[in-house]
PDB file of C-alpha atoms in Angstrom:
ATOM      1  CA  UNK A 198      10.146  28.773   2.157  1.00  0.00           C
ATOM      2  CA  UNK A 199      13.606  30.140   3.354  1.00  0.00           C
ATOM      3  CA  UNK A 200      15.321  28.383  -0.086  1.00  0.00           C
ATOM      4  CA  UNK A 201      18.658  26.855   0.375  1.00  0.00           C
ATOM      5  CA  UNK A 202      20.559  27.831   3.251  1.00  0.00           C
ATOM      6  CA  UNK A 203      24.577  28.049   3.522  1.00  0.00           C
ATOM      7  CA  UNK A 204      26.786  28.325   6.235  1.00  0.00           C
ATOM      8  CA  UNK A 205      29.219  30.495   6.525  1.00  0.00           C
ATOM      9  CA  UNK A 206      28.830  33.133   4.135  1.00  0.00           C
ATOM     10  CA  UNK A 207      32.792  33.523   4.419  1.00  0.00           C
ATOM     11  CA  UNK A 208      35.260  31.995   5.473  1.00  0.00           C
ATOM     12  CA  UNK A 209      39.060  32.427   5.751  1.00  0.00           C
ATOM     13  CA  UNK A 210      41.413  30.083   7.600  1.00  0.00           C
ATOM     14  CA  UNK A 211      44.800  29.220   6.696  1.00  0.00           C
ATOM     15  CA  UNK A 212      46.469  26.738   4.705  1.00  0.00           C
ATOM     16  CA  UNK A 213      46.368  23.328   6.481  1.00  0.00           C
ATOM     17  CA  UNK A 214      43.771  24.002   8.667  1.00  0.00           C
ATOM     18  CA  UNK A 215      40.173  21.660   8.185  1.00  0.00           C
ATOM     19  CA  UNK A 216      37.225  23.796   6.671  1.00  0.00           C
ATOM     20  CA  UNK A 217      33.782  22.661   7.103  1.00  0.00           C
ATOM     21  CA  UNK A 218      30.690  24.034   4.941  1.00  0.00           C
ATOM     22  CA  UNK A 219      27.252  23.368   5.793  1.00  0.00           C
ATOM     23  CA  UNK A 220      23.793  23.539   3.724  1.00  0.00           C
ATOM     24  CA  UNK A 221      20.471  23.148   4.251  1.00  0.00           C
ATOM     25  CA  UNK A 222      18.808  22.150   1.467  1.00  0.00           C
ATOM     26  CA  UNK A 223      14.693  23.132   0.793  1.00  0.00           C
ATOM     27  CA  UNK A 224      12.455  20.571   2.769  1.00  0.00           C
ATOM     28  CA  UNK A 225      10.470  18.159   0.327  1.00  0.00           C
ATOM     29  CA  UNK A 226      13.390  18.218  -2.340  1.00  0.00           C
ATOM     30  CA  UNK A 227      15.503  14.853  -2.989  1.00  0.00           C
ATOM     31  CA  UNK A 228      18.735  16.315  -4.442  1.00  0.00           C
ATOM     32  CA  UNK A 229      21.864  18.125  -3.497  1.00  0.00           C
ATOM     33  CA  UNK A 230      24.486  19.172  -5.204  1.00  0.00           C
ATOM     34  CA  UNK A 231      27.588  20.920  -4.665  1.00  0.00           C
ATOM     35  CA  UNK A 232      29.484  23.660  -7.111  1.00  0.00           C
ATOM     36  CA  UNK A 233      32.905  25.170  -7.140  1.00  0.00           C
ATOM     37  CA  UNK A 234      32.835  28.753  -9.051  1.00  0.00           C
ATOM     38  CA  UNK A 235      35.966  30.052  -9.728  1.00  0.00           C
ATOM     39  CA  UNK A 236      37.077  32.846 -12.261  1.00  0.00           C
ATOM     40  CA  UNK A 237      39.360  30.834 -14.292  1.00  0.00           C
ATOM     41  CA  UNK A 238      37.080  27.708 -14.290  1.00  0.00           C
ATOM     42  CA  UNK A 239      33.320  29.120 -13.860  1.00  0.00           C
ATOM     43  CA  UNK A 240      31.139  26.733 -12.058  1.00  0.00           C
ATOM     44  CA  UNK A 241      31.412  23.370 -11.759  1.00  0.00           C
ATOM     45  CA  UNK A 242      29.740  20.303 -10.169  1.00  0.00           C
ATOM     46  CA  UNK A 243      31.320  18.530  -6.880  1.00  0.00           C
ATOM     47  CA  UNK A 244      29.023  15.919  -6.148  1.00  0.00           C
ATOM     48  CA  UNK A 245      25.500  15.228  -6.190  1.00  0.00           C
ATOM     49  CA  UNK A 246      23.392  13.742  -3.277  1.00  0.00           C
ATOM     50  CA  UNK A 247      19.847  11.784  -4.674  1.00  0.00           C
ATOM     51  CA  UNK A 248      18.023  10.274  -1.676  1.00  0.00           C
ATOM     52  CA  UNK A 249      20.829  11.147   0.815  1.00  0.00           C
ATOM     53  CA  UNK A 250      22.981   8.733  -1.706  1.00  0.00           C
ATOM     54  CA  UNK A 251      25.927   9.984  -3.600  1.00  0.00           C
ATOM     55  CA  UNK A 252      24.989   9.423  -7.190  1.00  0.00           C
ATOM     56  CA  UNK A 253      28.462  11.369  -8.984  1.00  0.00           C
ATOM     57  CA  UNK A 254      31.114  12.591  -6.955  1.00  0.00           C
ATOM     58  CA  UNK A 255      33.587  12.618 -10.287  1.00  0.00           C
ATOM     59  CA  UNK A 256      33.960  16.461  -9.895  1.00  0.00           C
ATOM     60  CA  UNK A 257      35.423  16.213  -6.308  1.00  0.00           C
ATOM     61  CA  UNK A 258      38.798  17.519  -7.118  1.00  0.00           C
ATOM     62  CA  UNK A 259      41.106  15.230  -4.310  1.00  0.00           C
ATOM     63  CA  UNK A 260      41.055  12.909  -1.201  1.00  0.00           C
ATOM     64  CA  UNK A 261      41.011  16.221   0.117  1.00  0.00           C
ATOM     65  CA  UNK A 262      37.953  17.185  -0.452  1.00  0.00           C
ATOM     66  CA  UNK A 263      34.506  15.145   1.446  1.00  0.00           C
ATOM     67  CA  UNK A 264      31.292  15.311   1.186  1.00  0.00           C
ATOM     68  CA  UNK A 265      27.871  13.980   3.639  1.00  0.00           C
ATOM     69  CA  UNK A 266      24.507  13.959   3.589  1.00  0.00           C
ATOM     70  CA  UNK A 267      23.490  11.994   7.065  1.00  0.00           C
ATOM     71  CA  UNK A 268      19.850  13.486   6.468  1.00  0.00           C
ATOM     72  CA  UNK A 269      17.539  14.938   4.018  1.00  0.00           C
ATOM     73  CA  UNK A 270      17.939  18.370   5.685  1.00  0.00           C
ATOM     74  CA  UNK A 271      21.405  18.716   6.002  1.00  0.00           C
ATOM     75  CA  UNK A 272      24.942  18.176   3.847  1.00  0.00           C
ATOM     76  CA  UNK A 273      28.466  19.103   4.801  1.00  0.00           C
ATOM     77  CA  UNK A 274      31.524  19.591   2.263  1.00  0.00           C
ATOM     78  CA  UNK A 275      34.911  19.522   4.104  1.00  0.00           C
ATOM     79  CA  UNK A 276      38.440  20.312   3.257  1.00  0.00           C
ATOM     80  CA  UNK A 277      40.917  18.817   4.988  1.00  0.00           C
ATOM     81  CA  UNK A 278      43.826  19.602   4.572  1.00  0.00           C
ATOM     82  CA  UNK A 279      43.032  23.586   3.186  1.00  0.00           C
ATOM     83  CA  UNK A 280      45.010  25.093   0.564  1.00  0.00           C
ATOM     84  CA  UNK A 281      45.378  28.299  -1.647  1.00  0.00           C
ATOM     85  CA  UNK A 282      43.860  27.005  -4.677  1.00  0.00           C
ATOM     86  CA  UNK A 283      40.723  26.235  -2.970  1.00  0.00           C
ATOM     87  CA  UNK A 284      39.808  29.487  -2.821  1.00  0.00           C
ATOM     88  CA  UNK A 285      36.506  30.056  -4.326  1.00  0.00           C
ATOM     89  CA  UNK A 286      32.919  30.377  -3.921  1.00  0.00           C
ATOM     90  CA  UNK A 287      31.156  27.012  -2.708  1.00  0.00           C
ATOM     91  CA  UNK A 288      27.139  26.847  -3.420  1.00  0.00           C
ATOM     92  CA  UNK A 289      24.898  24.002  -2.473  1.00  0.00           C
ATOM     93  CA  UNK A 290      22.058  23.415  -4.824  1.00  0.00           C
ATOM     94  CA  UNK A 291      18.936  21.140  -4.391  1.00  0.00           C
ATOM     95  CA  UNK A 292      16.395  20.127  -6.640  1.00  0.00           C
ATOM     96  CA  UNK A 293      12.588  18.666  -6.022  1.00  0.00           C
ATOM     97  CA  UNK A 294      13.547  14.723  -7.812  1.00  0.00           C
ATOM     98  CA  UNK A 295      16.878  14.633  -9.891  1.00  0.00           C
ATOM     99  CA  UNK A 296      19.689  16.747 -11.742  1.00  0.00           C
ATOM    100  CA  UNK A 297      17.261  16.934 -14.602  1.00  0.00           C
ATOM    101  CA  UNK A 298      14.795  19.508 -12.546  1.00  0.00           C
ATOM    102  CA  UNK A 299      15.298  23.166 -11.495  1.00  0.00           C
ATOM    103  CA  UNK A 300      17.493  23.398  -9.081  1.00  0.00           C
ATOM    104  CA  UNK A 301      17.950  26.213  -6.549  1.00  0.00           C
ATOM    105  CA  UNK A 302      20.821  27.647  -5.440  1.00  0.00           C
ATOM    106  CA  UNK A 303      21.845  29.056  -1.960  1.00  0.00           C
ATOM    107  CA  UNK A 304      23.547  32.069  -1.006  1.00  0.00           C
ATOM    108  CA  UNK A 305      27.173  30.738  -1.459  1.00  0.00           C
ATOM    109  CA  UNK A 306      29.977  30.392   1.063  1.00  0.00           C
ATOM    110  CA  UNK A 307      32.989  32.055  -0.157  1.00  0.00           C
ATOM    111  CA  UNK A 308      36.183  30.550   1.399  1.00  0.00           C
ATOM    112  CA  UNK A 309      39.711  32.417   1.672  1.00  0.00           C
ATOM    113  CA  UNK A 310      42.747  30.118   1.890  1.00  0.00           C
ATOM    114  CA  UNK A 311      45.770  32.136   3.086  1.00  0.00           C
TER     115      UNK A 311
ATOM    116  CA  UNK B 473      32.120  16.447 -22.861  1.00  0.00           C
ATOM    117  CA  UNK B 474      29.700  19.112 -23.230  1.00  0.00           C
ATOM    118  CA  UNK B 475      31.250  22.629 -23.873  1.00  0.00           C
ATOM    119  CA  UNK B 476      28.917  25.835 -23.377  1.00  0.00           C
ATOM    120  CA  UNK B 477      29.673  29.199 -25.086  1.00  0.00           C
ATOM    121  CA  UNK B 478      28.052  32.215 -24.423  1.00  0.00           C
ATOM    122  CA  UNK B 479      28.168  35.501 -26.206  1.00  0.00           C
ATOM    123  CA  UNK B 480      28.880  37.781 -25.777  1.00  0.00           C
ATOM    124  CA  UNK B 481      31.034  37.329 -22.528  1.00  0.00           C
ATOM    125  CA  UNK B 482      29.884  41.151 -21.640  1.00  0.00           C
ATOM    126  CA  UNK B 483      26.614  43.532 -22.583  1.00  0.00           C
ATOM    127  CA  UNK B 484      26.224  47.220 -21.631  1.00  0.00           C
ATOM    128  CA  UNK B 485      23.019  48.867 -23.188  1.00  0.00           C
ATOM    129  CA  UNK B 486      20.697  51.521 -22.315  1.00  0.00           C
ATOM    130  CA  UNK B 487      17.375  51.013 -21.018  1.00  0.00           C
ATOM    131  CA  UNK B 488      14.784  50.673 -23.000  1.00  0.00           C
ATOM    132  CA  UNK B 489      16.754  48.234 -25.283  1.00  0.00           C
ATOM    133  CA  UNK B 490      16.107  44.732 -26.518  1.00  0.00           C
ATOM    134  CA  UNK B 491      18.833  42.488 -26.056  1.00  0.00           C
ATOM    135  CA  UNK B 492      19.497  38.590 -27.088  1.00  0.00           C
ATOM    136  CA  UNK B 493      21.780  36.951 -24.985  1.00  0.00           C
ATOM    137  CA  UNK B 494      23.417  33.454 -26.903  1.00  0.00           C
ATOM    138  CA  UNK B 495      24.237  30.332 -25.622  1.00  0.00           C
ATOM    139  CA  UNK B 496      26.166  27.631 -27.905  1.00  0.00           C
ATOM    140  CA  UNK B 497      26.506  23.718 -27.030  1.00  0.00           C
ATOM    141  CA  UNK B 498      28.676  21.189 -28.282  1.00  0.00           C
ATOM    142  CA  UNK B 499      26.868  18.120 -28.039  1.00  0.00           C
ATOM    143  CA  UNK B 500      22.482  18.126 -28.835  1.00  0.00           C
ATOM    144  CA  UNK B 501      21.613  15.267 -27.477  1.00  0.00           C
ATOM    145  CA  UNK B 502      20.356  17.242 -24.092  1.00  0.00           C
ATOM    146  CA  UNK B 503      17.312  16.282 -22.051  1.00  0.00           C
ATOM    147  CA  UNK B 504      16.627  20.335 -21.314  1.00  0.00           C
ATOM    148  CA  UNK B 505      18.555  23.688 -21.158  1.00  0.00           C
ATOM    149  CA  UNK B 506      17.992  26.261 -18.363  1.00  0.00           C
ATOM    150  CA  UNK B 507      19.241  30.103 -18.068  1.00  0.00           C
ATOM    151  CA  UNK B 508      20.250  31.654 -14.848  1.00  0.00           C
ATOM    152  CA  UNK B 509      20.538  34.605 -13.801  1.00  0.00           C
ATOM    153  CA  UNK B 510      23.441  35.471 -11.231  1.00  0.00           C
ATOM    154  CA  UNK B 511      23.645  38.671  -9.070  1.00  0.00           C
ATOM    155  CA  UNK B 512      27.223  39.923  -8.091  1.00  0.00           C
ATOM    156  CA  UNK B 513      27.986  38.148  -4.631  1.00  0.00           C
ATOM    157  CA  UNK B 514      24.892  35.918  -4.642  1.00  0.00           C
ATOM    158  CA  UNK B 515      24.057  32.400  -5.530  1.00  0.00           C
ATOM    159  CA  UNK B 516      21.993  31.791  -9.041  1.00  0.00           C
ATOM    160  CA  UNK B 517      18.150  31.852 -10.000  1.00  0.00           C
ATOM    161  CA  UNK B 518      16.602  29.887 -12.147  1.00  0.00           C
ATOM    162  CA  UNK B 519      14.886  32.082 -14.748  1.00  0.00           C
ATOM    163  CA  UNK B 520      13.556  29.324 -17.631  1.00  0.00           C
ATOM    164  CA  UNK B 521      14.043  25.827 -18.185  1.00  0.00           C
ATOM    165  CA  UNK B 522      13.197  24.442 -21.948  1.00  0.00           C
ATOM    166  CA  UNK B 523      12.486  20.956 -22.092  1.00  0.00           C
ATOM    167  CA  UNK B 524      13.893  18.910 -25.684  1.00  0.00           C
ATOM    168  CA  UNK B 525      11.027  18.997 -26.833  1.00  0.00           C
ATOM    169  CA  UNK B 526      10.017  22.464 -26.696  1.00  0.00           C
ATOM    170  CA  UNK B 527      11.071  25.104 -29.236  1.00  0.00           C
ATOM    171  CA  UNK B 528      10.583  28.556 -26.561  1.00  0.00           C
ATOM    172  CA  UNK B 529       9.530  29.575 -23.079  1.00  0.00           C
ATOM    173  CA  UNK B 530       8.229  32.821 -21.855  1.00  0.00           C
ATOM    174  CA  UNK B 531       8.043  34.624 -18.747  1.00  0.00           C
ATOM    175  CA  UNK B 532       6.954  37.859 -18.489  1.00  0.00           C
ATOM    176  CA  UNK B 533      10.052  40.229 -20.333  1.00  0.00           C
ATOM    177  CA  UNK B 534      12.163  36.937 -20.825  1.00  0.00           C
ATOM    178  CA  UNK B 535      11.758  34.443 -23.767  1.00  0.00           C
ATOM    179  CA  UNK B 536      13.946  32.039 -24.732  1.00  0.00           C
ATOM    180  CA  UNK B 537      14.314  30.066 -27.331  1.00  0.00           C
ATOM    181  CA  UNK B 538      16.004  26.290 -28.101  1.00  0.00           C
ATOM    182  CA  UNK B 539      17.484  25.236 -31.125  1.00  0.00           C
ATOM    183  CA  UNK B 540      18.652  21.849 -30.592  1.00  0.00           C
ATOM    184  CA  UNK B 541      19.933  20.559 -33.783  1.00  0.00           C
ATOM    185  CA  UNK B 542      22.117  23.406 -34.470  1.00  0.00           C
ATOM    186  CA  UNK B 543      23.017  23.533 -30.682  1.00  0.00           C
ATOM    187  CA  UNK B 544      21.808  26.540 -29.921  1.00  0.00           C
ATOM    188  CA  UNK B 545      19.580  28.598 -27.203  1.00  0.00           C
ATOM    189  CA  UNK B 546      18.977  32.679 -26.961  1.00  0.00           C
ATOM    190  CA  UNK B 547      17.115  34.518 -23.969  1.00  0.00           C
ATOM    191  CA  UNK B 548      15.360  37.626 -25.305  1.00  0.00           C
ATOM    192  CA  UNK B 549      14.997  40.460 -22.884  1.00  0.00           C
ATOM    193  CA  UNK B 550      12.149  43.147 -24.257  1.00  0.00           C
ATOM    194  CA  UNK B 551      12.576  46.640 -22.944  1.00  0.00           C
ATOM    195  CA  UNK B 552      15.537  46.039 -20.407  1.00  0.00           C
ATOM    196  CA  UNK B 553      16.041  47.469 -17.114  1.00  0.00           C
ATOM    197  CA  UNK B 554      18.718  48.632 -15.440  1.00  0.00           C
ATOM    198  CA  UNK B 555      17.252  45.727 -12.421  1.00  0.00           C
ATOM    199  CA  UNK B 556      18.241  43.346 -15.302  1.00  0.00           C
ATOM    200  CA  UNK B 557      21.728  43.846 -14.803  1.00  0.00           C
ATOM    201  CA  UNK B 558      23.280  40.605 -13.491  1.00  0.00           C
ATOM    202  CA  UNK B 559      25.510  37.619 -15.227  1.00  0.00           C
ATOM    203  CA  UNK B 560      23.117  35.174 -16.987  1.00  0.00           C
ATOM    204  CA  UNK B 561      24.133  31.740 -17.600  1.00  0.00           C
ATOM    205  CA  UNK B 562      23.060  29.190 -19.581  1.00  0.00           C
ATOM    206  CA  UNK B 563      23.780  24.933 -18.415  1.00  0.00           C
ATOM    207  CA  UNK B 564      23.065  22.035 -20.080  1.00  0.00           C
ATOM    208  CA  UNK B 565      22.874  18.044 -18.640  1.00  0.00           C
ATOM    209  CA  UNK B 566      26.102  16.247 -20.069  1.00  0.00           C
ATOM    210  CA  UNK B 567      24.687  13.116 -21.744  1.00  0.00           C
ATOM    211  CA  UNK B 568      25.174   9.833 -19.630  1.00  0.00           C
ATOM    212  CA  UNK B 569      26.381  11.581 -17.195  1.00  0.00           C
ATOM    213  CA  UNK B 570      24.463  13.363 -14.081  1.00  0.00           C
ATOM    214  CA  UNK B 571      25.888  16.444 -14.507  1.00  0.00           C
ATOM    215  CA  UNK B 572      25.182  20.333 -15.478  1.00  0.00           C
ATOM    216  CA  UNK B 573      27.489  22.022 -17.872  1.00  0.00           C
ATOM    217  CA  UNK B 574      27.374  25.720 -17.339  1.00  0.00           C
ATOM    218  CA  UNK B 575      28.689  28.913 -19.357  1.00  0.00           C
ATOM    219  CA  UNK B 576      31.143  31.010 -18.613  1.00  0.00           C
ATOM    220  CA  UNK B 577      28.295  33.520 -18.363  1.00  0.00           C
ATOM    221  CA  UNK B 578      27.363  36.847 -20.228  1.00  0.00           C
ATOM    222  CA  UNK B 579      27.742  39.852 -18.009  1.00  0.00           C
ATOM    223  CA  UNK B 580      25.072  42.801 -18.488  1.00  0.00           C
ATOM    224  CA  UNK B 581      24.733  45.844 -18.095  1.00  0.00           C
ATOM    225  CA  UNK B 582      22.054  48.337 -18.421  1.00  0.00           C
ATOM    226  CA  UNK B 583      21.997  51.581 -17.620  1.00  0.00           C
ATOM    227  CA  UNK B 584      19.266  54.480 -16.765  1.00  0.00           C
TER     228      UNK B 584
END
């Protein structure tokens, strides 16, 4: 299995401009989830996806920030409008049931906000 | 909320060495606590997961231990190697909500 897969692995735009990351989560598994690691703030949750549903999107920071699942195989995070403070690394997780199991992280996309 | 503390927040040893990593949590009512293990510039791996209502795990090198009533979890390394350097990070579910609380992280080190 090729685990969790992230798109891009970096990513710098400026501020204002819309950022889109992708991830692939690992075929058979029935959550997502979305992290924010940062230096100040270490890692923490965006939103998780159960079932293509969003179950707790309470760590989405802003109206800023969205979040999709259309399919099983495939979840976007946007940013819209991008700014400084965004800067970070974004991972996408997935697990085989629920938030309670293993979960596996991808690669990471870390995103530069000029 | 849960809070996670782990220490210490950095490790450097030689190899060879046994090490105990710590992990501290605020609130035991927890389903299960898992350790990571986090390379620099890569995403994190699942190393154990300890369900309530077990007291240890093993695998292979790695053991850890849960302590739930007095909120606390250790991961045992035997004979480290300098491949074991990484950040390892210990999360916890937040009760009622569907969440994983995660530790700052305890950076190690070990050298040849």
């Amino acid at each position: 299995d090729a685990g969790v897969i992230q798109s891009p692995r970096h990513e710098v735009t400026e501020m204002g401009q819309e950022v889109t990351l992708r991830c692939k989560p690992i075929s058979g598994h029935n959550s997502l989830f979305w992290y924010r690691q940062t230096m100040m703030r270490g890692l923490e949750l965006l939103i998780y996806f159960n079932n293509n549903v969003p179950i707790d999107d309470s760590g989405m920071p802003e109206d800023r920030f969205s979040a999709k699942m259309p399919n099983a195989s495939f979840s976007t995070l946007k940013i819209q409008p991008s700014e400084p403070r965004d800067s970070a690394v974004y991972f996408c997780a997935s697990s085989l049931v629920s938030w309670l199991d293993t979960q596996y992280f991808g690669p990471g996309t870390r995103l530069t906000v000029l | 909320k849960q809070e996670v503390t782990q220490i210490p927040a950095a490790l450097s040893v030689p190899e060879g060495e046994n090490l105990v990593l710590n992990c501290s949590f605020t609130d035991s009512a927890i389903y299960n606590l898992q350790w990571f293990r986090q390379d620099p510039g890569k995403g994190l791996t699942s190393l154990l997961l300890i369900q309530s209502s077990q007291r240890e795990q093993t695998s292979g090198r790695l053991n850890a231990s849960l302590d739930k009533s007095s909120g606390r979890s250790t991961l045992y390394i035997a004979a480290s190697q300098p491949g074991d350097s990484a950040t390892y990070l210990c999360a916890v579910p937040n009760s009622g909500y569907s969440t994983l609380t995660f530790g700052k992280g305890t950076m190690l080190l070990v050298s040849p």
